Coordinates of C-alpha atoms in Angstrom, one line a residue:
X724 CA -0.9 9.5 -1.0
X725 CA 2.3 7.8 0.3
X726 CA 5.8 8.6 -0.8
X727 CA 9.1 8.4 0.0
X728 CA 10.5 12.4 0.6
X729 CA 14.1 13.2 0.3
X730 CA 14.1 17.2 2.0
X731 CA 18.2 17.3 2.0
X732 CA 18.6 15.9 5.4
X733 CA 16.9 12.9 5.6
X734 CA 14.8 10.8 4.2
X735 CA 11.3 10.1 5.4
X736 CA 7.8 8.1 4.4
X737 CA 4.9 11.1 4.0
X738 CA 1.3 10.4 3.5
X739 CA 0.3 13.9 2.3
X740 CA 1.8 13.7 -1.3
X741 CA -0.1 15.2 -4.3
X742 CA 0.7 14.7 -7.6
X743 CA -0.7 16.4 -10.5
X744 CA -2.6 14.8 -13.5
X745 CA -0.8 14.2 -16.8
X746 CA -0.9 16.5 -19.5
X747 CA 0.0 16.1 -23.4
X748 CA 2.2 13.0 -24.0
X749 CA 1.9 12.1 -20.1
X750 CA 1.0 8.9 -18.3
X751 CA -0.3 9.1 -14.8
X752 CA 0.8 5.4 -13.2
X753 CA -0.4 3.7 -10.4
X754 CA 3.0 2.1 -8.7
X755 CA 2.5 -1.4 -7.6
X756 CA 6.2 -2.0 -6.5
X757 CA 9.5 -0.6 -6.9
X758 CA 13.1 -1.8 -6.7
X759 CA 15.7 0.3 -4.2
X760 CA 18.4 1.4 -5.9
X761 CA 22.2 2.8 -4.8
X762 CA 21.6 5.6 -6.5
X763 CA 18.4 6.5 -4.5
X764 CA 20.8 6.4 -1.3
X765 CA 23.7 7.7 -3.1
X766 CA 21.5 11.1 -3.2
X767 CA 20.8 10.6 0.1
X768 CA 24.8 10.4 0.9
X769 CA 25.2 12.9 -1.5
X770 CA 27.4 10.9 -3.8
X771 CA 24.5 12.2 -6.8
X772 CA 24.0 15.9 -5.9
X773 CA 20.4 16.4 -7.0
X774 CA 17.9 19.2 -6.0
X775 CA 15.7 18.9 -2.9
X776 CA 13.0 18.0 -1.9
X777 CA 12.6 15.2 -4.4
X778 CA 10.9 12.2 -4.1
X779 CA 13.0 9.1 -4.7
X780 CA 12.7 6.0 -6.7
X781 CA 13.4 5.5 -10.1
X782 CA 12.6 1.5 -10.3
X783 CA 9.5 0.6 -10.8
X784 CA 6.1 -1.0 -12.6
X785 CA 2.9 -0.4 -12.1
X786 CA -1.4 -0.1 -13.7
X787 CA -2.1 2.8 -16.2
X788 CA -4.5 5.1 -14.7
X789 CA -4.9 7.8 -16.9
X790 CA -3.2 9.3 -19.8
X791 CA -3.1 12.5 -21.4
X792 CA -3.9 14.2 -25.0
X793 CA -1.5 12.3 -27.3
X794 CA -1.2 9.0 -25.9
X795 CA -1.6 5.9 -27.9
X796 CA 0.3 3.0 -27.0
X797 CA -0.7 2.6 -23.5
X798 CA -4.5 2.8 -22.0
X799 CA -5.8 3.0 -18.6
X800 CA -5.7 -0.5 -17.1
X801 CA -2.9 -1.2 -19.0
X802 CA 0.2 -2.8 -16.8
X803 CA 3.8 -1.1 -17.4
X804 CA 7.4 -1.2 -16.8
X805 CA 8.5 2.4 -16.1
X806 CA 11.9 3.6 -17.5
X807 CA 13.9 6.7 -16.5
X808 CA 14.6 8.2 -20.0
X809 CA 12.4 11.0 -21.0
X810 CA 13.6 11.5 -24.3
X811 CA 12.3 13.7 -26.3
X812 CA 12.2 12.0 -29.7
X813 CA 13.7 14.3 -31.9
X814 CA 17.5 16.1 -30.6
X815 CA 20.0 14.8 -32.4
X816 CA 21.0 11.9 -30.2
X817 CA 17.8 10.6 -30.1
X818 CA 18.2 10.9 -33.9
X819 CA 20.6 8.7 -34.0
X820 CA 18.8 6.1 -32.2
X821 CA 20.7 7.1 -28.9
X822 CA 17.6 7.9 -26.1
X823 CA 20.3 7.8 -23.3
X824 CA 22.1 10.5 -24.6
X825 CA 19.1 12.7 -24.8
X826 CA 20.1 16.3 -24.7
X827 CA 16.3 17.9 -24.2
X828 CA 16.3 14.8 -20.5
X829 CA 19.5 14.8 -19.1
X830 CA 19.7 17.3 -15.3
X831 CA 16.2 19.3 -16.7
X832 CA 14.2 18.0 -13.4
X833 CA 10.3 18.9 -13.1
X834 CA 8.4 19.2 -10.3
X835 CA 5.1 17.5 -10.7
X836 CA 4.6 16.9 -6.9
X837 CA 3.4 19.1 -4.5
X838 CA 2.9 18.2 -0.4
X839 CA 1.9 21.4 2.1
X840 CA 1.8 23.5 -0.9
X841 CA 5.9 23.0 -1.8
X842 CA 6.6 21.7 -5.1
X843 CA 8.9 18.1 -4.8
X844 CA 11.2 17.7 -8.0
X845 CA 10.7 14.0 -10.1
X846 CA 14.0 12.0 -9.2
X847 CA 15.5 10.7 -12.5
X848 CA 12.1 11.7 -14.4
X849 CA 10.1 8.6 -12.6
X850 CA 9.6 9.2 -8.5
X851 CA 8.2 5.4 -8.5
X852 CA 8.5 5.7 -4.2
X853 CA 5.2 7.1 -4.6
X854 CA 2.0 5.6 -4.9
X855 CA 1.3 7.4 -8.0
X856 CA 3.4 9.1 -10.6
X857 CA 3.5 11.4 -13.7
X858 CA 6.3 10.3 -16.8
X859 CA 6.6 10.8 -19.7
X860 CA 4.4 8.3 -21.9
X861 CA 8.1 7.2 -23.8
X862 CA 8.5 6.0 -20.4
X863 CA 5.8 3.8 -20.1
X864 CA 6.7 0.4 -21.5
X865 CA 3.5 -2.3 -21.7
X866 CA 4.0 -5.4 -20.5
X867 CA 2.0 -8.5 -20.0
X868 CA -0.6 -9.1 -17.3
X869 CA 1.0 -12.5 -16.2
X870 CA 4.1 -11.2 -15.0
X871 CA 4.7 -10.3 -11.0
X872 CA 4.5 -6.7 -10.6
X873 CA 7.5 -6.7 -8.2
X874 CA 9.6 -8.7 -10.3
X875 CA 9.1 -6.3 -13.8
X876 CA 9.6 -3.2 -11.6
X877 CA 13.6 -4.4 -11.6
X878 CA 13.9 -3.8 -15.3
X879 CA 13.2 -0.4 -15.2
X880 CA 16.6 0.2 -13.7
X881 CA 19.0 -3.1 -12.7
X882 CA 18.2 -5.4 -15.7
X883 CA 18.3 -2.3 -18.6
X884 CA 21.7 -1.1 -17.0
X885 CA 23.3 -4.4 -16.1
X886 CA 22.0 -6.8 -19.2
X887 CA 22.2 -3.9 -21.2
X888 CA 25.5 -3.0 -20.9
X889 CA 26.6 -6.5 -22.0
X890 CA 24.7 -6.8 -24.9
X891 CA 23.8 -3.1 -26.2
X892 CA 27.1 -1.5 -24.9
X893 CA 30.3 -4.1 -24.2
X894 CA 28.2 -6.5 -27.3
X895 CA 29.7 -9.6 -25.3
X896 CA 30.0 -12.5 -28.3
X897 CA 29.7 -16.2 -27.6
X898 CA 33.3 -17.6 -26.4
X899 CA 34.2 -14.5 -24.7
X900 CA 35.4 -14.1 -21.2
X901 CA 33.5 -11.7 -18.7
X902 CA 34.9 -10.1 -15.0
X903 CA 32.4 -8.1 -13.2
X904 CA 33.5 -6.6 -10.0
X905 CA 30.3 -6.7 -8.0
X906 CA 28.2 -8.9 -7.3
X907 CA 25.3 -6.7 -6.2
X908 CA 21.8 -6.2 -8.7
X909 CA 23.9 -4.2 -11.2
X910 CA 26.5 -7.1 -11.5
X911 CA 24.4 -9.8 -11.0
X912 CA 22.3 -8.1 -14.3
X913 CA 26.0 -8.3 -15.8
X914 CA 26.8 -11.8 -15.4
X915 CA 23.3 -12.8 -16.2
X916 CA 24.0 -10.3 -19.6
X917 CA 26.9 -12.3 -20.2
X918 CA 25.2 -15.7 -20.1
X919 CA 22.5 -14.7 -22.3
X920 CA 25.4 -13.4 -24.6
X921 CA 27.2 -17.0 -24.5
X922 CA 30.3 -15.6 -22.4
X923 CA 32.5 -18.9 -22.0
X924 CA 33.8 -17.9 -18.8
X925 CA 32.5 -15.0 -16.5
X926 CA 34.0 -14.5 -13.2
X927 CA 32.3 -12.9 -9.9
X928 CA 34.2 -11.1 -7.6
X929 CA 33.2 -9.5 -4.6
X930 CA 34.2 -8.7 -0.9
X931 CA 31.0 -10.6 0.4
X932 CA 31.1 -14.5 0.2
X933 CA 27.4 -14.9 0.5
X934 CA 26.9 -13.4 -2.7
X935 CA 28.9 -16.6 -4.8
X936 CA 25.6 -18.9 -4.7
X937 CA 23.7 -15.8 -6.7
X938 CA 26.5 -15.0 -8.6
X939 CA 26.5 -18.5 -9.7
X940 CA 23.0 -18.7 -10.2
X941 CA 23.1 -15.8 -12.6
X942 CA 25.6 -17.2 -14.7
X943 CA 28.9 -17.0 -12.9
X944 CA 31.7 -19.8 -13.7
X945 CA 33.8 -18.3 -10.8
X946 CA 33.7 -16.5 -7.7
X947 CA 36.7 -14.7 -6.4
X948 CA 36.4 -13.4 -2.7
X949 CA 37.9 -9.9 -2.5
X950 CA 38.1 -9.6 0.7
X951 CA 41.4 -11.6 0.6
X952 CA 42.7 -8.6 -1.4
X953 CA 45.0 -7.7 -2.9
X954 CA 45.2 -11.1 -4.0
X955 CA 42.0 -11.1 -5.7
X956 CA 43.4 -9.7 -9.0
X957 CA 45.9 -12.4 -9.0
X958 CA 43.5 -15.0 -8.6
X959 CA 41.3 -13.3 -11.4
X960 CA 44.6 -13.7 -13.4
X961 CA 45.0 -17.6 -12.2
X962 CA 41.8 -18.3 -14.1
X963 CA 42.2 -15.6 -17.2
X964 CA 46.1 -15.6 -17.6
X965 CA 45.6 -13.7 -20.9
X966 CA 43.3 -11.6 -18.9
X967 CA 39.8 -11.0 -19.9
X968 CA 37.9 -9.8 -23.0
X969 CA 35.9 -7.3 -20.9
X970 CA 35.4 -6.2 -17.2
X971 CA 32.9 -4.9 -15.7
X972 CA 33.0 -2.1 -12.8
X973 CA 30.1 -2.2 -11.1
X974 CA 30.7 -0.9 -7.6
X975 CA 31.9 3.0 -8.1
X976 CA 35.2 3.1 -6.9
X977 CA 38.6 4.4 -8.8
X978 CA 40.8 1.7 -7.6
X979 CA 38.7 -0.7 -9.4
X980 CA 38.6 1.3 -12.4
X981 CA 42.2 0.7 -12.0
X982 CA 42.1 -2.9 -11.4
X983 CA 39.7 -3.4 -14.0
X984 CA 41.6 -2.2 -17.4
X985 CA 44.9 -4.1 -15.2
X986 CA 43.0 -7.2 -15.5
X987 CA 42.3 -7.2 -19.6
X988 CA 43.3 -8.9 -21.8
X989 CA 44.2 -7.5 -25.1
X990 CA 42.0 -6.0 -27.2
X991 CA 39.9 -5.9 -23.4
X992 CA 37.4 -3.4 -22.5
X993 CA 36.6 -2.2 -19.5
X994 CA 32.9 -1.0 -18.6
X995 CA 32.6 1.0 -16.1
X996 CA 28.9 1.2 -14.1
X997 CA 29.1 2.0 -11.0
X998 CA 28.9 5.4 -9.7
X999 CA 31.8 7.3 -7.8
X1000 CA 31.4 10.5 -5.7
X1001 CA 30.9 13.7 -8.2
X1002 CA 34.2 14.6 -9.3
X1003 CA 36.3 11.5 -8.8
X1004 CA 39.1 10.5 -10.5
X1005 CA 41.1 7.3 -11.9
X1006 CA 44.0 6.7 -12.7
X1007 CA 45.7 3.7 -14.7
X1008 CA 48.9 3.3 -17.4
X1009 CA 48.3 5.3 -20.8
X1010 CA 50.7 2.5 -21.6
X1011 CA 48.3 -0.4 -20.3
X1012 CA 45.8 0.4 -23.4
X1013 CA 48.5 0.4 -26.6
X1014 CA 47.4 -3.2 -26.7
X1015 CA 43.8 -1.9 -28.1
X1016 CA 42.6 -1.9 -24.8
X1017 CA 39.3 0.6 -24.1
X1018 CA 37.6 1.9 -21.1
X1019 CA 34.1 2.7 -21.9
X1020 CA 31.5 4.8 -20.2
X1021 CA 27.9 3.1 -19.9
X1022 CA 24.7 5.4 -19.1
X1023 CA 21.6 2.8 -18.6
X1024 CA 23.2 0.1 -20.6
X1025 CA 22.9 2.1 -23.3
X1026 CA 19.7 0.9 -23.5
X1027 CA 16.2 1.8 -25.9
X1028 CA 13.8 0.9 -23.3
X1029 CA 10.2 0.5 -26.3
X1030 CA 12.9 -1.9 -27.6
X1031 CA 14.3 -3.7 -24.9
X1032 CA 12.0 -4.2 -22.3
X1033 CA 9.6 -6.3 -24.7
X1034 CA 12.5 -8.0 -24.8
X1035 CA 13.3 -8.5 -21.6
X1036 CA 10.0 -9.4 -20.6
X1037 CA 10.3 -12.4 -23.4
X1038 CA 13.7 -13.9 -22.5
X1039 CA 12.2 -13.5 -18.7
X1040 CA 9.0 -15.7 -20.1
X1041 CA 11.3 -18.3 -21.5
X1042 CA 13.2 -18.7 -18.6
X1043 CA 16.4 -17.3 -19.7
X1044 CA 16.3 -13.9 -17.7
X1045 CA 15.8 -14.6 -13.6
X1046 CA 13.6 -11.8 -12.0
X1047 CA 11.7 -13.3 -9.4
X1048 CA 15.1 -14.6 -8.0
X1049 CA 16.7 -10.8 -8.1
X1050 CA 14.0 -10.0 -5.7
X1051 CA 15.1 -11.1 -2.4
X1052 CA 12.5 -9.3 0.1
X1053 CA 9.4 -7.1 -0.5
X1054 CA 8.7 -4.3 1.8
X1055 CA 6.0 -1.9 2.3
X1056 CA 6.6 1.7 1.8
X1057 CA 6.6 2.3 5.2
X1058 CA 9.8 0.1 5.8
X1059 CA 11.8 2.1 3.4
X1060 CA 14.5 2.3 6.8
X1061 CA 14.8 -1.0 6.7
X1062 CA 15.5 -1.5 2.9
X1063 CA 17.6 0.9 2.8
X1064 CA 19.8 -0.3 5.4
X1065 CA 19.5 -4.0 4.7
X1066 CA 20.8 -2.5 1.1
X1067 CA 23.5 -1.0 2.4
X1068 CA 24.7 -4.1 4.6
X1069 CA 23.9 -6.3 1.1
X1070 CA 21.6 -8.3 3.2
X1071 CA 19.6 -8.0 -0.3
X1072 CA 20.4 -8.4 -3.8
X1073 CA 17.1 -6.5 -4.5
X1074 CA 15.1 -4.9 -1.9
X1075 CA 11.2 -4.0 -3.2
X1076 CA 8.7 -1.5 -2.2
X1077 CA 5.6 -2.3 -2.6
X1078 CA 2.3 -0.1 -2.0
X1079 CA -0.3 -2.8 -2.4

């Protein structure tokens, strides 16, 4: 089968994968189509060390094709939304109703691939650049027939992270104000968080002015152009002068770590989601936070995917969550080069593979 292979130099479409069949509490999945991620390139670039080879992709939906001893909820034929959390249902985070902070899931890879007789680890416990895939069946989220493949395979990563961390982690509350630094599928999954949430102003900023018609679209009141900086903050500041309730990092850099806890407000929080190189640090004022003032970490929007991606799938039914516009082009596996560089040029908002 086909697959996208990362072997520690370079990336590269194979069509001799194996994969093996599911065992107890497993769900083999046939992938119909699956978002590209940063964080599949940042392995790449090596901004997320991870062990090699590994096949990528960790965004994705796809058809039930078999399941193994234990598994109830979801049947052969059966179409799902894939997340990446393999919890196991019974450490003490998960105990606590916390499947993100799974200790028995979190940097405990399996190999369940095999191609010329070498084992390939899972990337992020999913490996949905494949045409088939073994996960967990907590991973395996049914959803309804009716809706487009390409466009449920975003929620698996984008939407859970980005809508998530507004309303499971940050808990924006009608009236508030919103930044979110980034306008890429992580922040536009922010802003679209925050209009869901009833944010009364939410402000785009980015380096890229093509991206302010999206950012609009997804529920953006403003659009600051960064590449003017450093005067974006101050015009951030000419449309919050109190600054904001909450910001949003969503790009993986320290200086806008900085930039966002120096643009709140008090009682502000800052969210931070993008991801930095391993190791990175930030700095800001100890004295910037005596005004209650919190940074907060956010690991998948803090999300409990059985929970939230039934409910994603319904706000997306009414209306009131865009998918189909997050996808901006489909490609087939083949052209994984070319989504991955259109990515990282932000030609896209969403590149998807697809293997149909």
């Amino acid at each position: 089968m086909r697959g996208v292979i990362f072997d520690g130099k370079q990336p590269l479409v194979a069509d001799d994968l194996e994969v093996r069949e599911p065992g107890p509490d497993e769900v083999l999945v046939s992938v119909a189509a699956a978002g590209l991620c940063h964080s599949d390139l940042s392995v790449v670039d090596g901004t997320i060390p991870y062990p090699v080879p590994v096949v990528l992709g960790h965004e994705g939906a796809g058809v039930v094709q078999a399941t193994g001893p234990g598994v109830a909820h979801v049947a052969p034929g059966d179409h799902v939304a894939l997340s990446t959390l393999a919890a196991c249902g019974v450490c003490s985070e998960c105990g606590r109703g916390r499947p993100t902070m799974c200790r028995e899931s979190i940097g405990k890879p399996t190999r369940p691939f095999t191609r010329r007789g070498e084992r390939l680890f899972h990337f992020a416990a999913s490996s949905v650049f494949a045409e088939r895939t073994v996960v967990k069946a907590v991973q395996a989220v049914r959803i309804p027939e009716s809706m487009p493949l390409t466009s449920a395979a975003l929620i698996g990563c984008s939407v859970l992270t980005g809508v998530g961390a507004v309303l499971n982690r940050a808990r924006v509350r009608p009236g508030e104000s919103v930044v979110v630094i980034g306008a890429g599928g992580i922040g536009l999954n922010v802003l679209q968080g925050a209009r869901i949430a009833g944010a009364s102003v939410a402000v785009a900023v980015d380096t890229d002015p093509r991206k302010e018609a999206a950012a609009r679209q997804f529920g953006a009141t403003h659009f600051v152009d960064a590449s003017t900086s450093p005067g974006s903050p101050a015009a951030v500041r000419e449309i919050l002068p109190d600054g904001a309730d909450h910001a949003f990092e969503c790009v993986g850099h320290t200086g806008l770590v900085r930039q966002a806890v120096d643009l709140l407000g008090r009682h502000g929080q800052a969210v931070l989601l993008g991801v930095p190189p391993a190791g990175a640090e930030a700095s800001f004022r100890v004295d910037s936070l005596f005004l209650d003032k919190a940074i907060l970490g956010c690991r998948y929007g803090s999300s409990s995917p059985q929970c939230d991606i039934p409910r994603y799938a319904g706000l997306y039914r009414e209306g009131r969550l865009l998918l189909d516009e997050l996808v901006t082009r489909t490609y087939p596996v083949e052209d994984f080069a070319r989504a991955a560089d259109d990515t990282l040029h932000g030609r896209v908002s969403r590149a998807v593979l697809t293997f149909r």
